[in-house]
Amino acid sequence: MKNLKRLASLLLVLLLTFSMPTACSAAEEENPRIRLSWDGKEVVVRMLDNDAANDFLSKLPLTVSFGDYRERQKTAEVPLDVGTAPGECECLVGDMNYYAPWNDINFFYEDFGYADDLTPLGKVESGIEYLRELDNGSEVRIELAETASAPTAAPPAEVPSRQDSGYTDVAADAWYAEAVRYVRDNGLMSGTSAAEFSPNEITSRAMLVAVLYRHAGSPSVSASANFSDVPADAWCSNAVAWAAANNIASGYGNGQFGANSPVTREQLATILWRYVGSPETTDAAAPFADASSISSFATSAVAWARNEGIVSGKAGNTFDPQGRATRAEMAVMLHRWLNGNETGGSTNTPNLPETPDTSSESRTLVAYFSRTGTTQGMAEMIAERTNGDLFEIIPETAYSEVYQETVSRHQEERRTDARPAITSQVEDMDGYTTIFLGFPLWSADAPMIIRTFMESYDLSGKTVVPFATSGGSGMSAAQSSVETFCPDSNVLNGLCISGGSMESRVSSWLEGLDLPQ
């Protein structure tokens, strides 16, 4: 019975980065990726850097048989040589875990709740939708995956400026730096965190239509998206419904939109082409060397994109139509399309609403502290839905990955009323009118580093909204702490999530808040 209770509390799921943009540190971006493949399906996971993940990687390649448990998780037995002590891990959609006592590798595709007998291994970057289709007993091949590569083509010859991109992972002389600066400054794409753009991260279909929907002025939609994988309360539902209604992006013909599926390069060109009204092309430019590999639905779109100078191909005059488009590639194509390039193509979009000027509107900051990544996921959801800027509160002295060591340090910080130092500061805090402040609950309250943050700025007159993740504690103590340390702010009722569907609860909560306009 004890094991049954443990297993029943256990599950966790792989979350696609891009149901919304997933933030990761520069170090995490360099971590190995693994590929799970079966029956033409593929799931790609970015691994974490810990003993269990490294031991698992050392056993690759291997073939395992996955079982199905309560239609919420897939499990396969892979003995790991890391002992039996579990790591602290909160169960969220998007994670891959190791169940320490039983040597099970776990993949979750639905929210389940909190579990403390799991060691985190990694997060799914693509293919989460295929996990539901993985039959009980299926043989799955697991091997290292190649890191997504950037195009080898040089940047446009006439780049007007090489000034700082504003992101630590985008060098000033990177081939995509000018494009990243353009999409950022024009409100088309934001970073995956306040400091990083994650240029090599793969783009999803939902992310692309969300960018175009935002560029079109976020018009109202009369009906929700009619796709089984896009719930009515999903962050991208309006964008998907708008794209489908205007024949900009259709589904896969099986009742699904493929919201979390990676965008291929030919799909990216096709969706842009449809967005501008599917213009005819004379196809004057010489074809790509791999033109025969371009799908029939995309041939006119790719020809248009090349004629307009939106795409210039890769090495050997190839287009790589089925290659997965990275965030850098999408930024470059958007920049060339909207801003023109050296070819002089008519890349400005005709008869479409221009991006709204938001300079006079209220600005939102989503600041968060996250030790295990759970609160970070919630912060990213909030930032995506509010068009807010992300800022990670990073302690100068990192908290231990060992749960009990973190507990001991936190208790000592509370006893001494400590203010742990933070590595960086928010630029232009005066320019923000709304501050979402997120953290995990420790001892039913906010960590002491949150007090450091609140005391570092004058938050008078600003709207402050706390949010938290927890293994079971409520929000009341943390709510009171924020109100105490922000006495001259308008502190709204916060949200604490301790399991269940994070996405729907965050959306419902945000809709009920009285935020400044």
PDB file of C-alpha atoms in Angstrom, residues 67-172:
ATOM      1  CA  GLY A  67       4.469   0.767 -20.179  1.00  0.00           C
ATOM      2  CA  ASP A  68       1.362   2.889 -19.614  1.00  0.00           C
ATOM      3  CA  TYR A  69       0.181   3.868 -16.134  1.00  0.00           C
ATOM      4  CA  ARG A  70      -3.314   5.286 -15.612  1.00  0.00           C
ATOM      5  CA  GLU A  71      -3.153   7.059 -18.961  1.00  0.00           C
ATOM      6  CA  ARG A  72      -1.062   9.791 -17.358  1.00  0.00           C
ATOM      7  CA  GLN A  73       2.506   8.615 -17.697  1.00  0.00           C
ATOM      8  CA  LYS A  74       4.794   6.310 -19.625  1.00  0.00           C
ATOM      9  CA  THR A  75       7.428   4.361 -17.742  1.00  0.00           C
ATOM     10  CA  ALA A  76      10.412   2.197 -18.663  1.00  0.00           C
ATOM     11  CA  GLU A  77      12.834   0.433 -16.352  1.00  0.00           C
ATOM     12  CA  VAL A  78      16.404   1.668 -16.760  1.00  0.00           C
ATOM     13  CA  PRO A  79      18.644   0.857 -13.750  1.00  0.00           C
ATOM     14  CA  LEU A  80      20.778   3.854 -12.800  1.00  0.00           C
ATOM     15  CA  ASP A  81      23.898   3.686 -10.632  1.00  0.00           C
ATOM     16  CA  VAL A  82      23.079   6.673  -8.433  1.00  0.00           C
ATOM     17  CA  GLY A  83      21.797   5.088  -5.225  1.00  0.00           C
ATOM     18  CA  THR A  84      18.236   5.232  -3.955  1.00  0.00           C
ATOM     19  CA  ALA A  85      17.988   8.701  -2.400  1.00  0.00           C
ATOM     20  CA  PRO A  86      15.415  10.723  -4.367  1.00  0.00           C
ATOM     21  CA  GLY A  87      15.919  14.318  -5.373  1.00  0.00           C
ATOM     22  CA  GLU A  88      13.346  17.018  -4.756  1.00  0.00           C
ATOM     23  CA  CYS A  89      11.131  17.322  -7.798  1.00  0.00           C
ATOM     24  CA  GLU A  90       7.723  18.937  -8.245  1.00  0.00           C
ATOM     25  CA  CYS A  91       5.597  17.259 -10.895  1.00  0.00           C
ATOM     26  CA  LEU A  92       4.761  19.460 -13.837  1.00  0.00           C
ATOM     27  CA  VAL A  93       3.895  18.881 -17.452  1.00  0.00           C
ATOM     28  CA  GLY A  94       7.140  18.866 -19.374  1.00  0.00           C
ATOM     29  CA  ASP A  95       9.523  16.903 -17.195  1.00  0.00           C
ATOM     30  CA  MET A  96      11.277  13.560 -17.501  1.00  0.00           C
ATOM     31  CA  ASN A  97      12.099  11.904 -14.171  1.00  0.00           C
ATOM     32  CA  TYR A  98      13.758   8.971 -12.501  1.00  0.00           C
ATOM     33  CA  TYR A  99      11.818   7.205  -9.752  1.00  0.00           C
ATOM     34  CA  ALA A 100      14.660   6.370  -7.376  1.00  0.00           C
ATOM     35  CA  PRO A 101      13.351   3.312  -5.459  1.00  0.00           C
ATOM     36  CA  TRP A 102      12.209   1.419  -8.558  1.00  0.00           C
ATOM     37  CA  ASN A 103      14.762   2.417 -11.220  1.00  0.00           C
ATOM     38  CA  ASP A 104      11.974   3.677 -13.474  1.00  0.00           C
ATOM     39  CA  ILE A 105      12.381   6.423 -16.073  1.00  0.00           C
ATOM     40  CA  ASN A 106       9.110   8.387 -16.170  1.00  0.00           C
ATOM     41  CA  PHE A 107       7.604  10.507 -18.945  1.00  0.00           C
ATOM     42  CA  PHE A 108       4.462  12.436 -18.106  1.00  0.00           C
ATOM     43  CA  TYR A 109       2.024  13.970 -20.541  1.00  0.00           C
ATOM     44  CA  GLU A 110      -0.634  15.274 -18.140  1.00  0.00           C
ATOM     45  CA  ASP A 111      -0.523  17.322 -14.934  1.00  0.00           C
ATOM     46  CA  PHE A 112      -0.650  15.090 -11.902  1.00  0.00           C
ATOM     47  CA  GLY A 113       0.544  16.876  -8.808  1.00  0.00           C
ATOM     48  CA  TYR A 114       3.453  16.883  -6.407  1.00  0.00           C
ATOM     49  CA  ALA A 115       5.897  14.060  -5.762  1.00  0.00           C
ATOM     50  CA  ASP A 116       9.069  13.933  -3.680  1.00  0.00           C
ATOM     51  CA  ASP A 117      10.426  10.543  -4.753  1.00  0.00           C
ATOM     52  CA  LEU A 118      11.660  11.697  -8.155  1.00  0.00           C
ATOM     53  CA  THR A 119      14.981  12.893  -9.495  1.00  0.00           C
ATOM     54  CA  PRO A 120      14.653  15.329 -12.425  1.00  0.00           C
ATOM     55  CA  LEU A 121      16.385  14.223 -15.626  1.00  0.00           C
ATOM     56  CA  GLY A 122      15.268  16.622 -18.350  1.00  0.00           C
ATOM     57  CA  LYS A 123      12.499  18.423 -20.220  1.00  0.00           C
ATOM     58  CA  VAL A 124      10.869  17.618 -23.545  1.00  0.00           C
ATOM     59  CA  GLU A 125      11.600  20.122 -26.288  1.00  0.00           C
ATOM     60  CA  SER A 126       9.439  18.546 -28.968  1.00  0.00           C
ATOM     61  CA  GLY A 127       7.108  15.613 -29.585  1.00  0.00           C
ATOM     62  CA  ILE A 128       5.138  15.610 -26.332  1.00  0.00           C
ATOM     63  CA  GLU A 129       1.952  15.085 -28.318  1.00  0.00           C
ATOM     64  CA  TYR A 130       3.209  11.672 -29.421  1.00  0.00           C
ATOM     65  CA  LEU A 131       3.450  10.309 -25.887  1.00  0.00           C
ATOM     66  CA  ARG A 132      -0.296   9.737 -25.705  1.00  0.00           C
ATOM     67  CA  GLU A 133      -0.034   7.521 -28.784  1.00  0.00           C
ATOM     68  CA  LEU A 134       2.771   5.393 -27.359  1.00  0.00           C
ATOM     69  CA  ASP A 135       1.196   1.952 -26.957  1.00  0.00           C
ATOM     70  CA  ASN A 136       1.738  -0.111 -23.841  1.00  0.00           C
ATOM     71  CA  GLY A 137       4.775  -2.321 -24.428  1.00  0.00           C
ATOM     72  CA  SER A 138       6.138  -0.299 -27.337  1.00  0.00           C
ATOM     73  CA  GLU A 139       9.836  -0.689 -28.049  1.00  0.00           C
ATOM     74  CA  VAL A 140      11.487   2.728 -28.055  1.00  0.00           C
ATOM     75  CA  ARG A 141      14.982   3.552 -29.261  1.00  0.00           C
ATOM     76  CA  ILE A 142      16.808   6.138 -27.089  1.00  0.00           C
ATOM     77  CA  GLU A 143      20.002   7.791 -28.315  1.00  0.00           C
ATOM     78  CA  LEU A 144      21.841  11.067 -28.261  1.00  0.00           C
ATOM     79  CA  ALA A 145      20.364  13.701 -30.581  1.00  0.00           C
ATOM     80  CA  GLU A 146      22.328  16.228 -32.541  1.00  0.00           C
ATOM     81  CA  THR A 147      22.099  19.793 -31.272  1.00  0.00           C
ATOM     82  CA  ALA A 148      19.979  22.041 -33.499  1.00  0.00           C
ATOM     83  CA  SER A 149      22.310  23.845 -35.867  1.00  0.00           C
ATOM     84  CA  ALA A 150      22.109  27.383 -37.137  1.00  0.00           C
ATOM     85  CA  PRO A 151      22.033  28.039 -40.882  1.00  0.00           C
ATOM     86  CA  THR A 152      25.432  28.367 -42.469  1.00  0.00           C
ATOM     87  CA  ALA A 153      24.396  31.250 -44.688  1.00  0.00           C
ATOM     88  CA  ALA A 154      25.959  34.618 -43.918  1.00  0.00           C
ATOM     89  CA  PRO A 155      23.831  37.476 -42.598  1.00  0.00           C
ATOM     90  CA  PRO A 156      22.605  40.161 -45.007  1.00  0.00           C
ATOM     91  CA  ALA A 157      25.551  42.120 -46.373  1.00  0.00           C
ATOM     92  CA  GLU A 158      24.212  45.560 -45.504  1.00  0.00           C
ATOM     93  CA  VAL A 159      23.552  45.442 -41.788  1.00  0.00           C
ATOM     94  CA  PRO A 160      23.134  49.014 -40.574  1.00  0.00           C
ATOM     95  CA  SER A 161      24.345  48.419 -37.037  1.00  0.00           C
ATOM     96  CA  ARG A 162      26.055  45.855 -34.811  1.00  0.00           C
ATOM     97  CA  GLN A 163      25.148  47.360 -31.478  1.00  0.00           C
ATOM     98  CA  ASP A 164      24.516  45.185 -28.448  1.00  0.00           C
ATOM     99  CA  SER A 165      21.533  42.876 -28.919  1.00  0.00           C
ATOM    100  CA  GLY A 166      20.493  43.166 -25.285  1.00  0.00           C
ATOM    101  CA  TYR A 167      20.785  39.397 -24.648  1.00  0.00           C
ATOM    102  CA  THR A 168      23.747  37.595 -23.129  1.00  0.00           C
ATOM    103  CA  ASP A 169      23.434  34.684 -25.567  1.00  0.00           C
ATOM    104  CA  VAL A 170      23.281  36.859 -28.727  1.00  0.00           C
ATOM    105  CA  ALA A 171      26.694  38.225 -29.634  1.00  0.00           C
ATOM    106  CA  ALA A 172      26.768  41.638 -31.276  1.00  0.00           C
TER     107      ALA A 172
END
